[in-house]
CSV table of C-alpha atoms and ligand atoms in Angstrom, one decimal:
chain,number,residue,atom,x,y,z
D,15,UNK,CA,0.0,-0.1,0.1
D,16,UNK,CA,1.2,3.5,-0.8
D,17,UNK,CA,1.9,5.9,1.8
D,18,UNK,CA,-0.4,8.9,2.4
D,19,UNK,CA,0.3,12.5,3.3
D,20,UNK,CA,-2.4,14.6,5.0
D,21,UNK,CA,-1.7,18.4,4.3
D,22,UNK,CA,-3.7,20.8,6.4
D,23,UNK,CA,-3.9,24.3,4.6
D,24,UNK,CA,-4.0,22.3,1.2
D,25,UNK,CA,-5.0,25.7,-1.0
D,26,UNK,CA,-2.0,27.1,0.1
D,27,UNK,CA,0.2,27.8,-2.0
D,28,UNK,CA,3.4,26.0,0.0
D,29,UNK,CA,0.6,23.4,0.4
D,30,UNK,CA,0.1,23.0,-3.1
D,31,UNK,CA,3.7,22.8,-4.0
D,32,UNK,CA,3.8,20.0,-1.2
D,33,UNK,CA,1.0,18.1,-2.4
D,34,UNK,CA,2.8,18.0,-6.0
D,35,UNK,CA,6.1,16.9,-4.7
D,36,UNK,CA,4.7,14.0,-2.8
D,37,UNK,CA,2.5,13.0,-5.0
D,38,UNK,CA,5.3,12.9,-7.6
D,39,UNK,CA,6.5,10.5,-5.0
D,40,UNK,CA,3.6,8.4,-5.4
D,41,UNK,CA,2.2,9.2,-1.7
D,42,UNK,CA,-1.4,9.4,-2.0
D,43,UNK,CA,-2.6,12.4,-0.9
D,44,UNK,CA,-5.5,14.2,1.3
D,45,UNK,CA,-6.1,17.7,1.4
D,46,UNK,CA,-7.8,19.6,3.6
D,47,UNK,CA,-8.6,23.3,3.8
D,48,UNK,CA,-11.6,25.7,3.5
D,49,UNK,CA,-12.2,26.1,0.2
D,50,UNK,CA,-13.6,23.1,-1.0
D,51,UNK,CA,-14.2,24.2,-5.0
D,52,UNK,CA,-10.4,25.2,-5.4
D,53,UNK,CA,-9.3,22.0,-3.7
D,54,UNK,CA,-11.9,20.2,-6.4
D,55,UNK,CA,-9.5,21.9,-8.8
D,56,UNK,CA,-6.5,20.5,-7.0
D,57,UNK,CA,-7.5,17.0,-6.7
D,58,UNK,CA,-8.3,16.5,-10.3
D,59,UNK,CA,-4.9,18.3,-11.7
D,60,UNK,CA,-2.7,16.0,-9.4
D,61,UNK,CA,-4.9,12.9,-9.9
D,62,UNK,CA,-4.0,13.2,-13.5
D,63,UNK,CA,-0.6,14.2,-13.3
D,64,UNK,CA,0.4,11.6,-10.7
D,65,UNK,CA,-2.1,8.8,-10.8
D,66,UNK,CA,-2.2,8.8,-7.1
D,67,UNK,CA,-5.5,8.8,-4.7
D,68,UNK,CA,-6.2,12.5,-3.8
D,69,UNK,CA,-9.1,13.0,-1.4
D,70,UNK,CA,-10.2,16.5,0.1
D,71,UNK,CA,-12.0,17.3,3.0
D,72,UNK,CA,-13.2,20.8,4.9
D,73,UNK,CA,-11.0,21.5,7.3
D,74,UNK,CA,-11.1,25.1,9.4
D,75,UNK,CA,-8.2,25.6,11.9
D,76,UNK,CA,-10.4,28.2,14.0
D,77,UNK,CA,-13.1,25.5,14.4
D,78,UNK,CA,-11.6,23.4,17.3
D,79,UNK,CA,-14.4,21.3,18.4
D,80,UNK,CA,-14.5,20.3,14.8
D,81,UNK,CA,-11.2,18.8,15.1
D,82,UNK,CA,-11.7,14.9,16.7
D,83,UNK,CA,-14.0,14.4,14.5
D,84,UNK,CA,-12.5,15.5,11.5
D,85,UNK,CA,-9.5,13.4,12.1
D,86,UNK,CA,-11.2,10.2,13.0
D,87,UNK,CA,-13.4,10.4,10.2
D,88,UNK,CA,-10.5,10.1,7.9
D,89,UNK,CA,-10.9,6.3,6.8
D,90,UNK,CA,-7.3,5.4,6.2
D,91,UNK,CA,-5.1,7.2,8.5
D,92,UNK,CA,-2.1,9.5,7.2
D,93,UNK,CA,1.9,8.4,7.6
D,94,UNK,CA,2.9,12.1,7.4
D,95,UNK,CA,0.5,15.2,8.4
D,96,UNK,CA,1.8,18.6,7.2
D,97,UNK,CA,0.5,21.6,9.2
D,98,UNK,CA,1.0,24.5,6.7
D,99,UNK,CA,-1.9,26.8,7.1
D,100,UNK,CA,-1.3,29.9,8.2
D,101,UNK,CA,-2.4,33.6,8.5
D,102,UNK,CA,0.4,36.3,8.2
D,103,UNK,CA,-2.3,39.4,9.0
D,104,UNK,CA,-1.5,42.8,9.6
D,105,UNK,CA,0.8,44.1,12.2
D,106,UNK,CA,-0.7,47.5,12.7
D,107,UNK,CA,-4.6,46.3,12.6
D,108,UNK,CA,-3.5,43.7,15.4
D,109,UNK,CA,-2.4,46.3,17.3
D,110,UNK,CA,-5.7,47.8,17.4
D,111,UNK,CA,-8.4,45.4,16.8
D,112,UNK,CA,-8.5,42.5,19.3
D,113,UNK,CA,-10.1,39.7,16.7
D,114,UNK,CA,-7.6,41.0,14.3
D,115,UNK,CA,-4.9,39.7,16.7
D,116,UNK,CA,-7.2,36.9,17.7
D,117,UNK,CA,-6.9,35.5,14.1
D,118,UNK,CA,-3.4,35.7,13.8
D,119,UNK,CA,-3.0,34.0,16.8
D,120,UNK,CA,-5.6,31.2,16.4
D,121,UNK,CA,-4.5,30.4,12.8
D,122,UNK,CA,-0.7,30.3,13.5
D,123,UNK,CA,-0.7,29.0,17.2
D,124,UNK,CA,-4.0,27.4,18.6
D,125,UNK,CA,-5.6,26.0,15.8
D,126,UNK,CA,-2.5,23.8,15.0
D,127,UNK,CA,-1.9,22.9,18.4
D,128,UNK,CA,-5.4,22.0,18.0
D,129,UNK,CA,-5.3,19.4,15.4
D,130,UNK,CA,-1.7,18.2,16.2
D,131,UNK,CA,-2.4,17.3,19.7
D,132,UNK,CA,-5.3,14.6,17.7
D,133,UNK,CA,-2.9,13.5,15.4
D,134,UNK,CA,0.0,13.3,17.8
D,135,UNK,CA,-1.8,11.0,20.0
D,136,UNK,CA,-2.7,8.9,16.9
D,137,UNK,CA,0.7,8.4,16.1
D,138,UNK,CA,1.7,7.8,19.4
D,139,UNK,CA,-0.7,4.9,19.5
D,140,UNK,CA,0.5,3.5,16.7
D,141,UNK,CA,3.9,4.2,17.2
D,142,UNK,CA,4.9,5.7,13.9
D,143,UNK,CA,4.5,8.6,11.2
D,144,UNK,CA,5.9,11.8,10.7
D,145,UNK,CA,4.3,15.1,12.2
D,146,UNK,CA,5.5,18.5,10.2
D,147,UNK,CA,4.8,21.9,11.2
D,148,UNK,CA,5.4,24.8,9.0
D,149,UNK,CA,6.6,27.4,11.3
D,150,UNK,CA,8.7,30.7,10.3
D,151,UNK,CA,12.1,32.3,10.9
D,152,UNK,CA,9.9,35.3,12.4
D,153,UNK,CA,9.5,33.0,15.4
D,154,UNK,CA,13.0,33.4,15.9
D,155,UNK,CA,13.1,36.9,16.9
D,156,UNK,CA,10.3,39.7,17.8
D,157,UNK,CA,10.7,42.7,15.6
D,158,UNK,CA,8.5,45.5,15.5
D,159,UNK,CA,7.1,45.3,11.8
D,160,UNK,CA,5.4,41.6,12.6
D,161,UNK,CA,5.8,40.7,16.3
D,162,UNK,CA,1.9,39.2,16.7
D,163,UNK,CA,2.6,36.8,13.5
D,164,UNK,CA,6.0,36.3,14.9
D,165,UNK,CA,5.3,35.5,18.6
D,166,UNK,CA,2.8,33.2,17.4
D,167,UNK,CA,5.0,31.0,15.2
D,168,UNK,CA,7.5,31.1,18.4
D,169,UNK,CA,5.1,29.3,20.2
D,170,UNK,CA,4.3,27.0,17.4
D,171,UNK,CA,7.7,26.2,17.1
D,172,UNK,CA,8.1,25.9,20.9
D,173,UNK,CA,5.4,23.5,20.7
D,174,UNK,CA,7.0,21.4,18.1
D,175,UNK,CA,10.0,21.0,19.7
D,176,UNK,CA,8.2,20.0,22.8
D,177,UNK,CA,6.5,17.4,20.6
D,178,UNK,CA,9.3,16.1,19.2
D,179,UNK,CA,11.0,15.6,22.4
D,180,UNK,CA,7.7,13.7,23.5
D,181,UNK,CA,7.4,11.6,20.3
D,182,UNK,CA,10.9,10.5,20.3
D,183,UNK,CA,10.6,7.4,22.4
D,184,UNK,CA,7.2,6.4,20.3
D,185,UNK,CA,9.2,6.5,17.2
D,186,UNK,CA,7.2,9.5,15.7
D,187,UNK,CA,9.3,11.8,13.8
D,188,UNK,CA,8.5,15.6,14.1
D,189,UNK,CA,9.9,18.1,11.9
D,190,UNK,CA,10.1,22.1,12.0
D,191,UNK,CA,10.1,24.1,9.1
D,192,UNK,CA,11.6,27.9,9.4
D,193,UNK,CA,10.9,29.5,5.8
D,194,UNK,CA,12.3,33.0,5.0
D,195,UNK,CA,10.8,34.7,2.3
D,196,UNK,CA,8.5,32.6,0.4
D,197,UNK,CA,6.8,33.9,-2.9
D,198,UNK,CA,3.4,33.0,-2.3
D,199,UNK,CA,0.1,34.6,-2.4
D,200,UNK,CA,1.1,35.6,1.5
D,201,UNK,CA,3.6,37.9,0.8
D,202,UNK,CA,3.0,39.1,-2.7
D,203,UNK,CA,2.5,42.6,-1.5
D,204,UNK,CA,6.2,42.9,0.2
D,205,UNK,CA,9.1,43.3,-2.2
D,206,UNK,CA,11.7,40.7,-0.9
D,207,UNK,CA,15.4,40.2,-2.1
D,208,UNK,CA,15.5,37.8,-4.8
D,209,UNK,CA,18.7,36.0,-3.4
D,210,UNK,CA,16.9,34.9,-0.4
D,211,UNK,CA,13.8,34.3,-1.5
D,212,UNK,CA,12.4,30.8,-1.8
D,213,UNK,CA,9.6,29.7,-4.7
D,214,UNK,CA,7.1,27.2,-2.8
D,215,UNK,CA,8.3,24.4,-5.0
D,216,UNK,CA,12.0,24.9,-3.2
D,217,UNK,CA,10.3,24.9,-0.4
D,218,UNK,CA,8.4,21.8,-0.6
D,219,UNK,CA,11.5,19.8,-1.9
D,220,UNK,CA,13.4,20.4,1.2
D,221,UNK,CA,10.8,19.4,3.0
D,222,UNK,CA,10.2,16.5,1.2
D,223,UNK,CA,13.9,15.7,1.8
D,224,UNK,CA,14.1,16.5,5.5
D,225,UNK,CA,11.3,14.0,6.1
D,226,UNK,CA,13.4,11.6,4.5
D,227,UNK,CA,16.3,12.3,6.6
D,228,UNK,CA,14.2,12.4,9.6
D,229,UNK,CA,15.9,15.9,9.8
D,230,UNK,CA,14.4,18.0,13.0
D,231,UNK,CA,14.7,21.7,12.2
D,232,UNK,CA,14.8,22.6,8.5
D,233,UNK,CA,15.8,26.3,7.5
D,234,UNK,CA,15.0,26.9,3.7
D,235,UNK,CA,16.5,28.8,2.0
D,236,UNK,CA,19.6,27.1,4.3
D,237,UNK,CA,21.0,30.5,4.0
D,238,UNK,CA,18.3,31.6,6.9
D,239,UNK,CA,20.0,29.5,9.4
D,240,UNK,CA,23.2,31.8,9.4
D,241,UNK,CA,21.0,34.9,9.1
D,242,UNK,CA,18.9,34.3,12.1
D,243,UNK,CA,21.7,33.0,13.9
D,244,UNK,CA,23.4,36.5,13.5
D,245,UNK,CA,19.9,38.1,14.4
D,246,UNK,CA,19.7,36.3,17.4
D,247,UNK,CA,23.0,37.3,18.8
D,248,UNK,CA,22.6,41.5,18.5
D,249,UNK,CA,21.9,42.3,22.0
D,250,UNK,CA,18.2,43.6,22.8
D,251,UNK,CA,20.2,47.0,23.6
D,252,UNK,CA,21.0,47.4,19.8
D,253,UNK,CA,18.2,45.4,18.6
D,254,UNK,CA,15.5,47.6,20.0
D,255,UNK,CA,17.0,50.7,18.4
D,256,UNK,CA,16.9,49.0,14.8
D,257,UNK,CA,14.2,49.9,12.5
D,258,UNK,CA,12.8,45.9,11.9
V,19,NAP,N1,5.7,32.9,2.3
V,19,NAP,C1,6.0,33.1,3.4
V,19,NAP,O1,7.0,34.3,2.9
V,19,NAP,C2,6.4,32.1,4.5
V,19,NAP,C3,7.2,32.4,5.2
V,19,NAP,C4,7.5,31.7,6.4
V,19,NAP,C5,6.7,30.8,6.8
V,19,NAP,N2,5.4,31.0,6.3
V,19,NAP,C6,4.1,29.7,6.8
V,19,NAP,O2,3.9,28.8,5.4
V,19,NAP,C7,2.7,28.6,5.5
V,19,NAP,C8,2.0,28.4,4.2
V,19,NAP,O3,2.0,30.0,3.8
V,19,NAP,P1,1.8,30.4,2.1
V,19,NAP,O4,2.8,31.5,1.9
V,19,NAP,O5,1.8,29.4,1.5
V,19,NAP,O6,0.4,31.3,2.2
V,19,NAP,P2,-0.8,31.3,1.6
V,19,NAP,O7,-0.7,30.7,0.1
V,19,NAP,O8,-1.7,32.8,1.9
V,19,NAP,O9,-1.8,30.3,2.2
V,19,NAP,C9,-2.3,30.4,3.5
V,19,NAP,C10,-3.2,29.0,3.8
V,19,NAP,O10,-3.8,29.4,5.4
V,19,NAP,C11,-5.3,28.8,4.8
V,19,NAP,N3,-5.9,29.6,6.3
V,19,NAP,C12,-5.8,30.6,6.9
V,19,NAP,N4,-6.7,30.4,8.0
V,19,NAP,C13,-7.1,29.5,7.9
V,19,NAP,C14,-8.2,28.6,8.9
V,19,NAP,N5,-8.4,29.7,10.1
V,19,NAP,N6,-8.4,27.5,8.2
V,19,NAP,C15,-7.6,26.5,7.6
V,19,NAP,N7,-7.2,27.0,6.7
V,19,NAP,C16,-6.7,28.5,6.7
V,19,NAP,C17,-5.5,29.6,4.0
V,19,NAP,O11,-6.9,29.0,3.4
V,19,NAP,P3,-8.1,29.9,2.6
V,19,NAP,O12,-7.6,30.2,1.4
V,19,NAP,O13,-9.5,29.2,2.8
V,19,NAP,O14,-7.9,31.2,3.5
V,19,NAP,C18,-4.2,29.2,3.1
V,19,NAP,O15,-4.6,28.2,2.2
V,19,NAP,C19,1.9,29.4,6.7
V,19,NAP,O16,1.9,28.8,7.9
V,19,NAP,C20,3.0,30.6,6.5
V,19,NAP,O17,2.8,31.3,8.2
V,19,NAP,C21,5.2,31.5,4.8
């Protein structure tokens, strides 16, 4: 039987690239997202290109109460679960409007924790599986331009580190992915330096390799590991004076 990947956030640009990469490697794919019409188009495309089984299902990260039934309705349980949904939001708006702030925290952190707790318990019982969380380099240091988003991603990275620690003895692999800039609809309003900006396809290939090699933490592009190391080394005394 073929391996199966569940992509939570199947309509995201990185999620779509991940679906293509895993399908090309002959994984069956389950795509979960809010927009079922868009998922149907992706489903047909993947099936034609890769001749694997592709199923689609509705998933809303903020609807915590639905997560248990969502996961347990999957008739065949996945071998790999990738949590890729996320929301950049607007930092200035989030500073003024709690519902905008809450949406960022819920989508990038509490929604992910709610569904991954359920997945983790299943994988722990089965003593197998891989959980991939798409966090961000934004979680490595708080900056004035996006610290609400960054703090939710920081919390998600710490959650994944703890989950990895818990799951090690259960033979479950947990991978934290920290992308730098990626050219997607999330960042289309931003001008990012070309040399530091990955395509969704590059990110997906890096993730696939890291799953295969059972890596713990992946920076993609790799140069971001060095950049974030340097940024973390700057003292708070200096950092607070910088416009970041
Ligand atoms: N692009 C970057 O530069 C970058 C850098 C670092 C990390 N990341 C992370 O990479 C991941 C993918 O981002 P992307 O760039 O591919 O973004 P994207 O194309 O804008 O996709 C974001 C996805 O999240 C989904 N989503 C938002 N709120 C949701 C909710 N409440 N329930 C379910 N799904 C929800 C959206 O679904 P709808 O279509 O239904 O809204 C959409 O599919 C995110 O976690 C992001 O934070 C991105």
